[in-house]
Amino acid sequence: WREAHHKRNFDPGLVHFVDVVDSSGRDTRLLDRELANDVGKPLDVDKLDRQVATLYGSGRYALLDWRPVERDGERGIQITGEDKPWGPLFGKLGLQLSDDFSGHAFYTVSGQVTATDIGQSGARWTNGIWLGRITGLYSNFYQPVGELGQGYVMPDLWVRADTVPIYVDNRELAEYRMHRNHVGISAGWSPDPRWELSARLARGYDFASLLVGDPSVFSNEHTNWSSLRLSGIWDTLDNADFPTHGSRVRLEYEAYRPLLGGAVNGDVTRLT
């Protein structure tokens, strides 16, 4: 009686095909390449869920789902994707207000425009601007590398100025305008959504101009620097904004050396 009522092991069978349906009619080669390795293998529901979640996390899709289907007596998977209707060009505006209730009130207006799906590999170009307490602009171009986009190369440019007060014994003695300008290029590799290794080579110029304070005590300063940064990230959080479980660890090592015109020699290690 027990043997007759014993729950038999479920045989998921082999996946004979993968159909990708994109309601927008855009290029679906990235989805096809990501799921091509599942054909001819047993259906792994957990793995498929992770793959779909990773593709959805690229930010391109408003809806991405899968379901088992049968065609000509063979079992397969159908992926349904729905692109965001407001893409592939995205923009956002921001306003930041701050007040220390001691006579210092600041504002910063920001704007950002991102162009996605550039070229066959789905590159992304982001440009932004700040106005107010923080003034400047930035630009970066994210180019996926590899058949499945597991690697990337990203050149970037930053030009930024920020007002920074100098305190001694809780008294503000000076105020500087900090100018930070740098150009760099990053490369990364993420074969698994949970972790990423990256490196960045940068060349920059920092200049601090005195706005308020005694020039005989606080002088203008400038620095040329070159750096190489290596970092690794482990991230299993279930939500980027309000996670309920998981963890995120970032280990970073940055070496400043007097190369490419730089004048700083030092090392920085960060663990967050």
PDB file of C-alpha atoms in Angstrom:
ATOM      1  CA  TRP A   1       0.000   0.000   0.000  1.00  0.00           C
ATOM      2  CA  ARG A   2       2.835   2.399   0.855  1.00  0.00           C
ATOM      3  CA  GLU A   3       4.690   1.591  -2.362  1.00  0.00           C
ATOM      4  CA  ALA A   4       1.545   2.229  -4.403  1.00  0.00           C
ATOM      5  CA  HIS A   5       1.114   5.660  -2.856  1.00  0.00           C
ATOM      6  CA  HIS A   6       4.774   6.645  -2.857  1.00  0.00           C
ATOM      7  CA  LYS A   7       5.416   9.898  -4.736  1.00  0.00           C
ATOM      8  CA  ARG A   8       7.472   9.080  -7.783  1.00  0.00           C
ATOM      9  CA  ASN A   9      10.427  11.200  -8.785  1.00  0.00           C
ATOM     10  CA  PHE A  10       9.520  13.791 -11.401  1.00  0.00           C
ATOM     11  CA  ASP A  11      11.295  13.370 -14.729  1.00  0.00           C
ATOM     12  CA  PRO A  12      11.556  16.811 -16.291  1.00  0.00           C
ATOM     13  CA  GLY A  13      12.595  15.409 -19.650  1.00  0.00           C
ATOM     14  CA  LEU A  14      14.852  17.106 -22.163  1.00  0.00           C
ATOM     15  CA  VAL A  15      14.380  20.595 -23.552  1.00  0.00           C
ATOM     16  CA  HIS A  16      14.166  20.118 -27.315  1.00  0.00           C
ATOM     17  CA  PHE A  17      13.747  23.776 -28.307  1.00  0.00           C
ATOM     18  CA  VAL A  18      13.573  27.340 -26.983  1.00  0.00           C
ATOM     19  CA  ASP A  19      11.215  29.852 -28.595  1.00  0.00           C
ATOM     20  CA  VAL A  20      11.676  33.546 -27.883  1.00  0.00           C
ATOM     21  CA  VAL A  21       8.689  35.817 -28.439  1.00  0.00           C
ATOM     22  CA  ASP A  22       9.369  39.562 -28.262  1.00  0.00           C
ATOM     23  CA  SER A  23       6.210  41.640 -28.582  1.00  0.00           C
ATOM     24  CA  SER A  24       8.181  44.690 -29.727  1.00  0.00           C
ATOM     25  CA  GLY A  25       9.738  42.834 -32.657  1.00  0.00           C
ATOM     26  CA  ARG A  26      13.250  43.899 -31.659  1.00  0.00           C
ATOM     27  CA  ASP A  27      16.358  41.793 -32.009  1.00  0.00           C
ATOM     28  CA  THR A  28      16.178  38.776 -29.668  1.00  0.00           C
ATOM     29  CA  ARG A  29      19.644  37.337 -30.269  1.00  0.00           C
ATOM     30  CA  LEU A  30      20.784  38.054 -26.711  1.00  0.00           C
ATOM     31  CA  LEU A  31      17.948  35.920 -25.324  1.00  0.00           C
ATOM     32  CA  ASP A  32      18.591  33.224 -27.925  1.00  0.00           C
ATOM     33  CA  ARG A  33      22.300  33.053 -27.071  1.00  0.00           C
ATOM     34  CA  GLU A  34      21.685  33.031 -23.314  1.00  0.00           C
ATOM     35  CA  LEU A  35      19.281  30.087 -23.468  1.00  0.00           C
ATOM     36  CA  ALA A  36      20.803  28.116 -26.358  1.00  0.00           C
ATOM     37  CA  ASN A  37      22.866  25.956 -23.983  1.00  0.00           C
ATOM     38  CA  ASP A  38      19.676  24.642 -22.340  1.00  0.00           C
ATOM     39  CA  VAL A  39      18.596  22.788 -25.499  1.00  0.00           C
ATOM     40  CA  GLY A  40      19.202  19.046 -25.252  1.00  0.00           C
ATOM     41  CA  LYS A  41      19.468  19.108 -21.451  1.00  0.00           C
ATOM     42  CA  PRO A  42      16.955  18.277 -18.703  1.00  0.00           C
ATOM     43  CA  LEU A  43      14.742  21.174 -17.656  1.00  0.00           C
ATOM     44  CA  ASP A  44      16.312  22.897 -14.638  1.00  0.00           C
ATOM     45  CA  VAL A  45      13.616  25.199 -13.271  1.00  0.00           C
ATOM     46  CA  ASP A  46      15.862  26.936 -10.728  1.00  0.00           C
ATOM     47  CA  LYS A  47      18.563  27.623 -13.318  1.00  0.00           C
ATOM     48  CA  LEU A  48      16.013  28.913 -15.825  1.00  0.00           C
ATOM     49  CA  ASP A  49      14.513  31.225 -13.213  1.00  0.00           C
ATOM     50  CA  ARG A  50      17.982  32.645 -12.520  1.00  0.00           C
ATOM     51  CA  GLN A  51      18.675  33.156 -16.220  1.00  0.00           C
ATOM     52  CA  VAL A  52      15.385  34.959 -16.788  1.00  0.00           C
ATOM     53  CA  ALA A  53      15.910  37.096 -13.673  1.00  0.00           C
ATOM     54  CA  THR A  54      19.399  38.071 -14.875  1.00  0.00           C
ATOM     55  CA  LEU A  55      18.118  39.073 -18.308  1.00  0.00           C
ATOM     56  CA  TYR A  56      15.271  41.028 -16.721  1.00  0.00           C
ATOM     57  CA  GLY A  57      17.832  42.782 -14.519  1.00  0.00           C
ATOM     58  CA  SER A  58      19.449  44.317 -17.614  1.00  0.00           C
ATOM     59  CA  GLY A  59      16.674  46.911 -17.401  1.00  0.00           C
ATOM     60  CA  ARG A  60      15.501  46.553 -20.981  1.00  0.00           C
ATOM     61  CA  TYR A  61      12.313  44.594 -20.382  1.00  0.00           C
ATOM     62  CA  ALA A  62       9.035  45.592 -18.764  1.00  0.00           C
ATOM     63  CA  LEU A  63       8.005  41.905 -18.694  1.00  0.00           C
ATOM     64  CA  LEU A  64       9.997  38.710 -19.131  1.00  0.00           C
ATOM     65  CA  ASP A  65       8.516  35.292 -18.397  1.00  0.00           C
ATOM     66  CA  TRP A  66       8.778  31.663 -19.458  1.00  0.00           C
ATOM     67  CA  ARG A  67       6.494  28.630 -19.683  1.00  0.00           C
ATOM     68  CA  PRO A  68       6.808  25.011 -20.874  1.00  0.00           C
ATOM     69  CA  VAL A  69       5.239  24.274 -24.259  1.00  0.00           C
ATOM     70  CA  GLU A  70       4.832  21.249 -26.522  1.00  0.00           C
ATOM     71  CA  ARG A  71       5.284  21.202 -30.300  1.00  0.00           C
ATOM     72  CA  ASP A  72       5.145  18.184 -32.601  1.00  0.00           C
ATOM     73  CA  GLY A  73       5.313  15.881 -29.613  1.00  0.00           C
ATOM     74  CA  GLU A  74       8.448  17.529 -28.221  1.00  0.00           C
ATOM     75  CA  ARG A  75       8.706  19.602 -25.084  1.00  0.00           C
ATOM     76  CA  GLY A  76      10.383  22.978 -24.999  1.00  0.00           C
ATOM     77  CA  ILE A  77      10.413  26.426 -23.441  1.00  0.00           C
ATOM     78  CA  GLN A  78       8.763  29.623 -24.612  1.00  0.00           C
ATOM     79  CA  ILE A  79      10.238  32.933 -23.426  1.00  0.00           C
ATOM     80  CA  THR A  80       7.964  35.966 -23.658  1.00  0.00           C
ATOM     81  CA  GLY A  81       9.605  39.380 -23.549  1.00  0.00           C
ATOM     82  CA  GLU A  82       7.988  42.785 -23.588  1.00  0.00           C
ATOM     83  CA  ASP A  83      10.270  45.787 -23.985  1.00  0.00           C
ATOM     84  CA  LYS A  84       9.688  48.946 -22.019  1.00  0.00           C
ATOM     85  CA  PRO A  85       7.414  51.146 -24.154  1.00  0.00           C
ATOM     86  CA  TRP A  86       9.407  54.296 -23.364  1.00  0.00           C
ATOM     87  CA  GLY A  87      12.789  52.981 -24.551  1.00  0.00           C
ATOM     88  CA  PRO A  88      15.375  52.677 -25.907  1.00  0.00           C
ATOM     89  CA  LEU A  89      16.156  56.281 -24.835  1.00  0.00           C
ATOM     90  CA  PHE A  90      15.711  56.933 -21.105  1.00  0.00           C
ATOM     91  CA  GLY A  91      15.984  60.170 -19.148  1.00  0.00           C
ATOM     92  CA  LYS A  92      15.548  61.322 -15.567  1.00  0.00           C
ATOM     93  CA  LEU A  93      15.719  64.539 -13.563  1.00  0.00           C
ATOM     94  CA  GLY A  94      16.675  65.074  -9.934  1.00  0.00           C
ATOM     95  CA  LEU A  95      16.587  67.835  -7.334  1.00  0.00           C
ATOM     96  CA  GLN A  96      18.575  67.784  -4.099  1.00  0.00           C
ATOM     97  CA  LEU A  97      18.083  70.333  -1.305  1.00  0.00           C
ATOM     98  CA  SER A  98      20.210  70.534   1.835  1.00  0.00           C
ATOM     99  CA  ASP A  99      20.364  72.865   4.853  1.00  0.00           C
ATOM    100  CA  ASP A 100      22.563  72.657   7.953  1.00  0.00           C
ATOM    101  CA  PHE A 101      20.333  75.180   9.842  1.00  0.00           C
ATOM    102  CA  SER A 102      23.375  77.389  10.356  1.00  0.00           C
ATOM    103  CA  GLY A 103      22.929  79.623   7.357  1.00  0.00           C
ATOM    104  CA  HIS A 104      24.093  77.187   4.679  1.00  0.00           C
ATOM    105  CA  ALA A 105      21.474  76.056   2.204  1.00  0.00           C
ATOM    106  CA  PHE A 106      22.336  74.331  -1.052  1.00  0.00           C
ATOM    107  CA  TYR A 107      20.598  72.889  -4.078  1.00  0.00           C
ATOM    108  CA  THR A 108      21.661  70.617  -6.918  1.00  0.00           C
ATOM    109  CA  VAL A 109      19.682  69.953 -10.096  1.00  0.00           C
ATOM    110  CA  SER A 110      20.703  66.866 -12.058  1.00  0.00           C
ATOM    111  CA  GLY A 111      19.754  65.287 -15.352  1.00  0.00           C
ATOM    112  CA  GLN A 112      20.689  62.043 -17.055  1.00  0.00           C
ATOM    113  CA  VAL A 113      20.038  60.571 -20.500  1.00  0.00           C
ATOM    114  CA  THR A 114      20.802  56.930 -21.352  1.00  0.00           C
ATOM    115  CA  ALA A 115      20.698  55.415 -24.829  1.00  0.00           C
ATOM    116  CA  THR A 116      20.363  51.613 -24.855  1.00  0.00           C
ATOM    117  CA  ASP A 117      20.449  48.854 -27.486  1.00  0.00           C
ATOM    118  CA  ILE A 118      23.310  50.484 -29.405  1.00  0.00           C
ATOM    119  CA  GLY A 119      24.676  48.101 -32.019  1.00  0.00           C
ATOM    120  CA  GLN A 120      24.212  44.348 -32.160  1.00  0.00           C
ATOM    121  CA  SER A 121      25.709  43.743 -28.705  1.00  0.00           C
ATOM    122  CA  GLY A 122      23.311  46.071 -26.879  1.00  0.00           C
ATOM    123  CA  ALA A 123      25.770  48.754 -25.756  1.00  0.00           C
ATOM    124  CA  ARG A 124      24.666  51.583 -23.452  1.00  0.00           C
ATOM    125  CA  TRP A 125      25.688  55.263 -23.466  1.00  0.00           C
ATOM    126  CA  THR A 126      24.956  57.394 -20.388  1.00  0.00           C
ATOM    127  CA  ASN A 127      25.393  61.169 -20.110  1.00  0.00           C
ATOM    128  CA  GLY A 128      24.608  63.360 -17.108  1.00  0.00           C
ATOM    129  CA  ILE A 129      24.886  66.890 -15.773  1.00  0.00           C
ATOM    130  CA  TRP A 130      24.793  68.637 -12.360  1.00  0.00           C
ATOM    131  CA  LEU A 131      23.979  72.280 -11.667  1.00  0.00           C
ATOM    132  CA  GLY A 132      24.114  74.054  -8.300  1.00  0.00           C
ATOM    133  CA  ARG A 133      26.263  73.144  -5.297  1.00  0.00           C
ATOM    134  CA  ILE A 134      27.660  70.364  -7.461  1.00  0.00           C
ATOM    135  CA  THR A 135      28.428  71.426 -11.023  1.00  0.00           C
ATOM    136  CA  GLY A 136      29.717  69.200 -13.768  1.00  0.00           C
ATOM    137  CA  LEU A 137      29.035  66.517 -16.307  1.00  0.00           C
ATOM    138  CA  TYR A 138      29.891  62.882 -16.915  1.00  0.00           C
ATOM    139  CA  SER A 139      29.708  60.361 -19.720  1.00  0.00           C
ATOM    140  CA  ASN A 140      30.336  56.614 -19.965  1.00  0.00           C
ATOM    141  CA  PHE A 141      29.909  54.047 -22.715  1.00  0.00           C
ATOM    142  CA  TYR A 142      29.185  50.473 -21.592  1.00  0.00           C
ATOM    143  CA  GLN A 143      30.202  47.940 -24.246  1.00  0.00           C
ATOM    144  CA  PRO A 144      29.350  44.263 -23.527  1.00  0.00           C
ATOM    145  CA  VAL A 145      32.027  41.768 -24.544  1.00  0.00           C
ATOM    146  CA  GLY A 146      31.614  38.068 -25.248  1.00  0.00           C
ATOM    147  CA  GLU A 147      28.912  35.939 -26.760  1.00  0.00           C
ATOM    148  CA  LEU A 148      26.669  36.248 -23.714  1.00  0.00           C
ATOM    149  CA  GLY A 149      27.802  39.700 -22.631  1.00  0.00           C
ATOM    150  CA  GLN A 150      29.539  38.362 -19.521  1.00  0.00           C
ATOM    151  CA  GLY A 151      32.350  40.882 -19.874  1.00  0.00           C
ATOM    152  CA  TYR A 152      32.394  44.576 -20.580  1.00  0.00           C
ATOM    153  CA  VAL A 153      34.619  47.522 -21.426  1.00  0.00           C
ATOM    154  CA  MET A 154      33.593  51.022 -20.311  1.00  0.00           C
ATOM    155  CA  PRO A 155      35.454  54.293 -20.999  1.00  0.00           C
ATOM    156  CA  ASP A 156      34.267  57.222 -18.888  1.00  0.00           C
ATOM    157  CA  LEU A 157      34.801  60.955 -18.407  1.00  0.00           C
ATOM    158  CA  TRP A 158      34.024  63.075 -15.306  1.00  0.00           C
ATOM    159  CA  VAL A 159      34.252  66.856 -14.842  1.00  0.00           C
ATOM    160  CA  ARG A 160      32.917  67.919 -11.438  1.00  0.00           C
ATOM    161  CA  ALA A 161      33.154  70.791  -8.952  1.00  0.00           C
ATOM    162  CA  ASP A 162      31.866  70.660  -5.378  1.00  0.00           C
ATOM    163  CA  THR A 163      31.805  73.148  -2.504  1.00  0.00           C
ATOM    164  CA  VAL A 164      33.533  71.684   0.579  1.00  0.00           C
ATOM    165  CA  PRO A 165      33.704  73.397   4.013  1.00  0.00           C
ATOM    166  CA  ILE A 166      36.751  72.951   6.278  1.00  0.00           C
ATOM    167  CA  TYR A 167      36.043  72.531  10.017  1.00  0.00           C
ATOM    168  CA  VAL A 168      38.458  72.707  12.963  1.00  0.00           C
ATOM    169  CA  ASP A 169      37.032  71.983  16.443  1.00  0.00           C
ATOM    170  CA  ASN A 170      33.495  72.227  15.032  1.00  0.00           C
ATOM    171  CA  ARG A 171      34.237  75.697  13.636  1.00  0.00           C
ATOM    172  CA  GLU A 172      34.131  76.392   9.920  1.00  0.00           C
ATOM    173  CA  LEU A 173      37.375  78.162   9.054  1.00  0.00           C
ATOM    174  CA  ALA A 174      37.392  77.917   5.270  1.00  0.00           C
ATOM    175  CA  GLU A 175      35.445  76.848   2.228  1.00  0.00           C
ATOM    176  CA  TYR A 176      36.894  75.387  -0.937  1.00  0.00           C
ATOM    177  CA  ARG A 177      35.627  74.752  -4.432  1.00  0.00           C
ATOM    178  CA  MET A 178      36.930  71.273  -5.271  1.00  0.00           C
ATOM    179  CA  HIS A 179      37.392  70.562  -8.967  1.00  0.00           C
ATOM    180  CA  ARG A 180      37.799  66.898  -9.884  1.00  0.00           C
ATOM    181  CA  ASN A 181      38.405  65.969 -13.507  1.00  0.00           C
ATOM    182  CA  HIS A 182      39.342  62.496 -14.670  1.00  0.00           C
ATOM    183  CA  VAL A 183      39.152  60.099 -17.582  1.00  0.00           C
ATOM    184  CA  GLY A 184      39.325  56.332 -17.287  1.00  0.00           C
ATOM    185  CA  ILE A 185      38.575  52.968 -18.764  1.00  0.00           C
ATOM    186  CA  SER A 186      37.149  49.950 -16.938  1.00  0.00           C
ATOM    187  CA  ALA A 187      36.941  46.278 -17.829  1.00  0.00           C
ATOM    188  CA  GLY A 188      34.941  43.650 -16.000  1.00  0.00           C
ATOM    189  CA  TRP A 189      33.937  40.004 -16.066  1.00  0.00           C
ATOM    190  CA  SER A 190      30.818  38.489 -14.515  1.00  0.00           C
ATOM    191  CA  PRO A 191      30.254  34.843 -15.506  1.00  0.00           C
ATOM    192  CA  ASP A 192      27.737  34.508 -12.664  1.00  0.00           C
ATOM    193  CA  PRO A 193      25.147  37.148 -11.648  1.00  0.00           C
ATOM    194  CA  ARG A 194      26.301  36.875  -8.049  1.00  0.00           C
ATOM    195  CA  TRP A 195      29.846  38.144  -8.515  1.00  0.00           C
ATOM    196  CA  GLU A 196      31.985  40.415 -10.674  1.00  0.00           C
ATOM    197  CA  LEU A 197      35.692  41.134 -11.082  1.00  0.00           C
ATOM    198  CA  SER A 198      36.764  44.458 -12.566  1.00  0.00           C
ATOM    199  CA  ALA A 199      39.751  46.719 -13.166  1.00  0.00           C
ATOM    200  CA  ARG A 200      39.947  50.436 -13.919  1.00  0.00           C
ATOM    201  CA  LEU A 201      42.800  52.620 -15.145  1.00  0.00           C
ATOM    202  CA  ALA A 202      42.298  56.351 -14.579  1.00  0.00           C
ATOM    203  CA  ARG A 203      44.139  59.634 -15.007  1.00  0.00           C
ATOM    204  CA  GLY A 204      42.902  62.703 -13.167  1.00  0.00           C
ATOM    205  CA  TYR A 205      43.507  66.270 -12.051  1.00  0.00           C
ATOM    206  CA  ASP A 206      42.191  67.756  -8.788  1.00  0.00           C
ATOM    207  CA  PHE A 207      42.214  71.467  -8.009  1.00  0.00           C
ATOM    208  CA  ALA A 208      41.037  73.161  -4.812  1.00  0.00           C
ATOM    209  CA  SER A 209      40.350  76.911  -4.992  1.00  0.00           C
ATOM    210  CA  LEU A 210      39.752  78.863  -1.776  1.00  0.00           C
ATOM    211  CA  LEU A 211      36.368  80.616  -1.603  1.00  0.00           C
ATOM    212  CA  VAL A 212      36.232  81.671   2.056  1.00  0.00           C
ATOM    213  CA  GLY A 213      39.107  81.832   4.556  1.00  0.00           C
ATOM    214  CA  ASP A 214      42.525  83.275   5.226  1.00  0.00           C
ATOM    215  CA  PRO A 215      44.762  82.800   2.127  1.00  0.00           C
ATOM    216  CA  SER A 216      47.860  82.855   4.321  1.00  0.00           C
ATOM    217  CA  VAL A 217      46.600  79.766   6.141  1.00  0.00           C
ATOM    218  CA  PHE A 218      44.558  77.999   3.463  1.00  0.00           C
ATOM    219  CA  SER A 219      46.168  77.976   0.029  1.00  0.00           C
ATOM    220  CA  ASN A 220      45.014  76.734  -3.339  1.00  0.00           C
ATOM    221  CA  GLU A 221      46.086  73.168  -4.065  1.00  0.00           C
ATOM    222  CA  HIS A 222      46.304  71.008  -7.185  1.00  0.00           C
ATOM    223  CA  THR A 223      47.216  67.383  -7.790  1.00  0.00           C
ATOM    224  CA  ASN A 224      47.839  65.207 -10.837  1.00  0.00           C
ATOM    225  CA  TRP A 225      47.241  61.518 -10.254  1.00  0.00           C
ATOM    226  CA  SER A 226      47.095  58.153 -12.014  1.00  0.00           C
ATOM    227  CA  SER A 227      45.545  55.045 -10.514  1.00  0.00           C
ATOM    228  CA  LEU A 228      44.802  51.394 -11.112  1.00  0.00           C
ATOM    229  CA  ARG A 229      41.815  49.967  -9.240  1.00  0.00           C
ATOM    230  CA  LEU A 230      41.009  46.262  -8.814  1.00  0.00           C
ATOM    231  CA  SER A 231      37.717  45.216  -7.272  1.00  0.00           C
ATOM    232  CA  GLY A 232      35.551  42.204  -6.625  1.00  0.00           C
ATOM    233  CA  ILE A 233      31.849  42.159  -5.743  1.00  0.00           C
ATOM    234  CA  TRP A 234      29.756  39.360  -4.245  1.00  0.00           C
ATOM    235  CA  ASP A 235      26.035  40.180  -4.307  1.00  0.00           C
ATOM    236  CA  THR A 236      23.163  37.844  -3.413  1.00  0.00           C
ATOM    237  CA  LEU A 237      20.629  40.498  -2.327  1.00  0.00           C
ATOM    238  CA  ASP A 238      17.114  39.743  -3.513  1.00  0.00           C
ATOM    239  CA  ASN A 239      16.334  43.437  -4.099  1.00  0.00           C
ATOM    240  CA  ALA A 240      18.648  46.371  -4.816  1.00  0.00           C
ATOM    241  CA  ASP A 241      16.484  48.943  -2.971  1.00  0.00           C
ATOM    242  CA  PHE A 242      14.774  47.041  -0.131  1.00  0.00           C
ATOM    243  CA  PRO A 243      16.442  43.628   0.280  1.00  0.00           C
ATOM    244  CA  THR A 244      14.958  41.055   2.656  1.00  0.00           C
ATOM    245  CA  HIS A 245      17.747  38.468   2.475  1.00  0.00           C
ATOM    246  CA  GLY A 246      21.173  37.966   0.947  1.00  0.00           C
ATOM    247  CA  SER A 247      24.440  39.855   1.296  1.00  0.00           C
ATOM    248  CA  ARG A 248      26.677  42.217  -0.654  1.00  0.00           C
ATOM    249  CA  VAL A 249      30.446  42.497  -0.177  1.00  0.00           C
ATOM    250  CA  ARG A 250      32.828  44.701  -2.163  1.00  0.00           C
ATOM    251  CA  LEU A 251      36.624  44.479  -1.839  1.00  0.00           C
ATOM    252  CA  GLU A 252      38.620  47.159  -3.628  1.00  0.00           C
ATOM    253  CA  TYR A 253      42.303  47.936  -3.958  1.00  0.00           C
ATOM    254  CA  GLU A 254      43.490  51.148  -5.632  1.00  0.00           C
ATOM    255  CA  ALA A 255      47.139  51.916  -6.368  1.00  0.00           C
ATOM    256  CA  TYR A 256      48.228  55.499  -7.087  1.00  0.00           C
ATOM    257  CA  ARG A 257      51.539  55.711  -8.900  1.00  0.00           C
ATOM    258  CA  PRO A 258      53.577  58.515 -10.538  1.00  0.00           C
ATOM    259  CA  LEU A 259      52.819  57.302 -14.048  1.00  0.00           C
ATOM    260  CA  LEU A 260      51.268  59.034 -17.087  1.00  0.00           C
ATOM    261  CA  GLY A 261      52.064  62.404 -15.561  1.00  0.00           C
ATOM    262  CA  GLY A 262      50.690  61.598 -12.125  1.00  0.00           C
ATOM    263  CA  ALA A 263      52.404  62.834  -8.965  1.00  0.00           C
ATOM    264  CA  VAL A 264      50.761  60.751  -6.229  1.00  0.00           C
ATOM    265  CA  ASN A 265      52.206  57.564  -4.731  1.00  0.00           C
ATOM    266  CA  GLY A 266      49.949  55.620  -2.388  1.00  0.00           C
ATOM    267  CA  ASP A 267      47.586  52.712  -1.853  1.00  0.00           C
ATOM    268  CA  VAL A 268      43.957  52.543  -0.745  1.00  0.00           C
ATOM    269  CA  THR A 269      42.006  49.436   0.283  1.00  0.00           C
ATOM    270  CA  ARG A 270      38.249  49.482   0.844  1.00  0.00           C
ATOM    271  CA  LEU A 271      35.959  46.775   2.204  1.00  0.00           C
ATOM    272  CA  THR A 272      32.231  47.502   2.224  1.00  0.00           C
TER     273      THR A 272
END
